[in-house]
Amino acid sequence: WIGAIASVSIVLGPVLGGFMARLGYQVPFFVAGGFALANVLFGFFFLPESLPADQRSTSVNLARLNPISTLVDVLSMPQLRWLLIAMFLVALSFIAIVANLGLFTKDNLNWDTVAVGSVFSVFGITSIAGQALLLPWLLKRLGPAQVAIIGVVIALVGFLLIALITVVNSPALLYAAMIFFAIGEGLI
């Protein structure tokens, strides 16, 4: 359910950002920054500390803050190493689509920000439906590993359809690709 709820932001964010960009390309960034600042202030002033006082550290060891040593420690655990590498590659593919889709559609389909926002909304709605309805149904009938493999195959079909847009230049193909990609990503 957390993935489905997070997909709501994928639905609303691009649509609102597309409309705000009509006021200037910098407006969505300022609004996003305002929301981030509001989250920090809310967390600082209204959320209580959850760690008991007797377990809190009074000093900070700079060596423990090194993310590389922490990553090396985690990757040294064989049971986690390949899972983390696989999740990194899945996240990288998702981020590559999100980061480049706007430029891709502008160059290949001559789309504006509102049209790109609509594609992300279709992605988000499909992702919500897939994670809330399809994922639990498949998990009851198949194991998690089989569902993840199916998700990778479906996402791969989405990637191939996106690549095909450079030849076909079809908005319908892009929507179909994003539906495949959303379902696949939701199952992984």
Short mmCIF file of C-alpha atoms in Angstrom, two decimals:
data_model
loop_
_atom_site.label_atom_id
_atom_site.label_comp_id
_atom_site.label_asym_id
_atom_site.label_seq_id
_atom_site.Cartn_x
_atom_site.Cartn_y
_atom_site.Cartn_z
CA TRP A 1 0.00 0.00 0.00
CA ILE A 2 2.86 2.41 0.62
CA GLY A 3 3.90 2.13 -3.04
CA ALA A 4 0.34 2.81 -4.16
CA ILE A 5 0.06 5.82 -1.87
CA ALA A 6 3.42 7.13 -3.10
CA SER A 7 2.12 6.82 -6.65
CA VAL A 8 -0.49 9.44 -5.84
CA SER A 9 2.34 11.98 -5.85
CA ILE A 10 3.35 10.72 -9.29
CA VAL A 11 -0.21 11.46 -10.43
CA LEU A 12 -0.59 14.88 -8.85
CA GLY A 13 2.97 16.21 -9.03
CA PRO A 14 3.49 16.30 -12.80
CA VAL A 15 -0.01 17.60 -13.51
CA LEU A 16 0.33 20.43 -11.03
CA GLY A 17 3.93 21.04 -12.10
CA GLY A 18 2.89 21.20 -15.75
CA PHE A 19 0.27 23.82 -15.00
CA MET A 20 2.60 25.79 -12.71
CA ALA A 21 5.29 25.78 -15.41
CA ARG A 22 2.99 27.94 -17.50
CA LEU A 23 3.66 30.67 -14.93
CA GLY A 24 7.40 30.14 -15.40
CA TYR A 25 9.68 27.14 -15.37
CA GLN A 26 11.04 28.09 -11.95
CA VAL A 27 7.61 28.12 -10.22
CA PRO A 28 7.32 24.32 -9.67
CA PHE A 29 10.79 24.29 -8.10
CA PHE A 30 9.90 27.06 -5.65
CA VAL A 31 6.62 25.34 -4.74
CA ALA A 32 8.43 22.01 -4.23
CA GLY A 33 11.04 23.78 -2.09
CA GLY A 34 8.26 25.35 -0.04
CA PHE A 35 6.71 21.94 0.59
CA ALA A 36 10.11 20.53 1.59
CA LEU A 37 10.65 23.41 4.03
CA ALA A 38 7.16 22.90 5.47
CA ASN A 39 7.97 19.20 6.02
CA VAL A 40 11.19 20.06 7.84
CA LEU A 41 9.45 22.59 10.07
CA PHE A 42 6.61 20.18 10.81
CA GLY A 43 9.06 17.41 11.71
CA PHE A 44 11.16 19.69 13.89
CA PHE A 45 8.35 21.34 15.83
CA PHE A 46 5.56 18.74 15.95
CA LEU A 47 7.03 15.22 15.77
CA PRO A 48 8.28 13.85 19.09
CA GLU A 49 11.62 12.08 19.36
CA SER A 50 10.97 8.34 19.11
CA LEU A 51 14.31 7.10 20.50
CA PRO A 52 14.27 6.76 24.30
CA ALA A 53 16.56 9.19 26.11
CA ASP A 54 18.75 6.43 27.55
CA GLN A 55 19.55 5.10 24.04
CA ARG A 56 20.49 8.47 22.53
CA SER A 57 24.12 9.23 21.82
CA THR A 58 25.60 12.38 23.30
CA SER A 59 28.44 12.60 20.80
CA VAL A 60 28.77 11.97 17.09
CA ASN A 61 31.50 9.70 15.77
CA LEU A 62 32.48 11.09 12.36
CA ALA A 63 33.84 7.71 11.24
CA ARG A 64 30.36 6.19 11.64
CA LEU A 65 28.87 8.90 9.41
CA ASN A 66 30.96 7.79 6.43
CA PRO A 67 28.42 6.41 3.89
CA ILE A 68 31.09 4.47 1.99
CA SER A 69 32.12 2.40 5.02
CA THR A 70 28.47 1.73 5.82
CA LEU A 71 27.84 0.65 2.23
CA VAL A 72 30.88 -1.65 2.32
CA ASP A 73 29.61 -3.17 5.57
CA VAL A 74 26.16 -3.81 4.11
CA LEU A 75 27.52 -5.19 0.82
CA SER A 76 29.76 -7.58 2.75
CA MET A 77 26.61 -9.45 3.83
CA PRO A 78 26.06 -12.04 1.08
CA GLN A 79 22.33 -12.34 1.76
CA LEU A 80 21.85 -8.61 1.04
CA ARG A 81 24.49 -7.89 -1.60
CA TRP A 82 22.63 -9.10 -4.72
CA LEU A 83 19.29 -7.82 -3.50
CA LEU A 84 20.72 -4.33 -3.04
CA ILE A 85 22.46 -4.41 -6.42
CA ALA A 86 19.24 -5.53 -8.11
CA MET A 87 17.21 -2.82 -6.37
CA PHE A 88 19.80 -0.22 -7.36
CA LEU A 89 19.50 -1.24 -11.02
CA VAL A 90 15.68 -1.16 -10.85
CA ALA A 91 15.74 2.29 -9.23
CA LEU A 92 18.29 3.52 -11.77
CA SER A 93 16.09 2.45 -14.68
CA PHE A 94 13.06 4.16 -13.12
CA ILE A 95 14.99 7.37 -12.46
CA ALA A 96 16.38 7.34 -16.00
CA ILE A 97 12.84 7.31 -17.41
CA VAL A 98 11.58 10.02 -15.07
CA ALA A 99 14.59 12.27 -15.61
CA ASN A 100 14.65 12.01 -19.39
CA LEU A 101 11.02 11.58 -20.43
CA GLY A 102 10.34 15.31 -20.65
CA LEU A 103 13.22 15.94 -23.05
CA PHE A 104 12.49 12.73 -24.93
CA THR A 105 8.87 13.69 -25.58
CA LYS A 106 9.79 17.26 -26.44
CA ASP A 107 12.31 16.11 -29.03
CA ASN A 108 10.32 13.20 -30.49
CA LEU A 109 6.68 14.23 -30.07
CA ASN A 110 6.96 18.05 -29.70
CA TRP A 111 5.13 17.92 -26.36
CA ASP A 112 4.85 20.68 -23.76
CA THR A 113 4.94 20.36 -19.98
CA VAL A 114 1.19 19.72 -19.63
CA ALA A 115 1.33 16.79 -22.06
CA VAL A 116 4.31 15.29 -20.22
CA GLY A 117 2.41 15.70 -16.95
CA SER A 118 -0.47 13.72 -18.43
CA VAL A 119 1.85 10.80 -19.22
CA PHE A 120 3.13 10.77 -15.65
CA SER A 121 -0.47 10.86 -14.41
CA VAL A 122 -1.30 7.80 -16.50
CA PHE A 123 1.81 6.16 -15.07
CA GLY A 124 0.78 7.01 -11.52
CA ILE A 125 -2.84 5.87 -11.90
CA THR A 126 -1.71 2.61 -13.49
CA SER A 127 0.89 2.12 -10.76
CA ILE A 128 -1.70 2.68 -8.04
CA ALA A 129 -4.10 0.20 -9.63
CA GLY A 130 -1.35 -2.33 -10.23
CA GLN A 131 0.00 -2.19 -6.69
CA ALA A 132 -3.36 -2.04 -4.96
CA LEU A 133 -5.21 -4.63 -7.07
CA LEU A 134 -2.91 -6.73 -9.25
CA LEU A 135 0.04 -7.18 -6.88
CA PRO A 136 -1.92 -8.71 -3.96
CA TRP A 137 -3.84 -10.97 -6.36
CA LEU A 138 -0.62 -12.24 -7.98
CA LEU A 139 1.16 -12.69 -4.64
CA LYS A 140 -1.63 -14.99 -3.44
CA ARG A 141 -1.25 -17.19 -6.52
CA LEU A 142 2.51 -17.00 -7.14
CA GLY A 143 5.52 -16.43 -4.95
CA PRO A 144 7.28 -13.07 -4.58
CA ALA A 145 10.16 -14.19 -6.82
CA GLN A 146 7.83 -15.15 -9.67
CA VAL A 147 5.91 -11.87 -9.34
CA ALA A 148 9.18 -9.91 -9.45
CA ILE A 149 10.28 -11.78 -12.59
CA ILE A 150 6.94 -11.05 -14.25
CA GLY A 151 7.36 -7.41 -13.26
CA VAL A 152 10.82 -7.23 -14.84
CA VAL A 153 9.52 -8.74 -18.09
CA ILE A 154 6.56 -6.34 -18.22
CA ALA A 155 8.81 -3.35 -17.47
CA LEU A 156 11.17 -4.52 -20.22
CA VAL A 157 8.26 -4.47 -22.67
CA GLY A 158 7.59 -0.89 -21.57
CA PHE A 159 11.23 0.07 -22.20
CA LEU A 160 11.16 -1.50 -25.65
CA LEU A 161 7.96 0.36 -26.53
CA ILE A 162 9.54 3.64 -25.40
CA ALA A 163 12.54 2.94 -27.63
CA LEU A 164 10.19 2.23 -30.53
CA ILE A 165 8.78 5.76 -30.26
CA THR A 166 11.93 7.10 -31.93
CA VAL A 167 10.82 5.23 -35.05
CA VAL A 168 7.03 5.47 -34.86
CA ASN A 169 6.50 8.90 -33.18
CA SER A 170 3.17 7.83 -31.72
CA PRO A 171 1.73 9.35 -28.53
CA ALA A 172 -0.53 6.29 -28.14
CA LEU A 173 2.57 4.09 -28.11
CA LEU A 174 4.06 6.23 -25.33
CA TYR A 175 0.92 5.87 -23.23
CA ALA A 176 0.94 2.10 -23.80
CA ALA A 177 4.65 1.98 -22.91
CA MET A 178 4.08 3.87 -19.68
CA ILE A 179 1.20 1.56 -18.74
CA PHE A 180 3.46 -1.48 -19.23
CA PHE A 181 6.30 0.23 -17.36
CA ALA A 182 4.01 1.22 -14.45
CA ILE A 183 2.61 -2.28 -14.05
CA GLY A 184 6.05 -3.85 -14.30
CA GLU A 185 7.63 -1.38 -11.88
CA GLY A 186 4.78 -1.93 -9.44
CA LEU A 187 5.34 -5.68 -9.42
CA ILE A 188 9.09 -5.53 -8.90
#
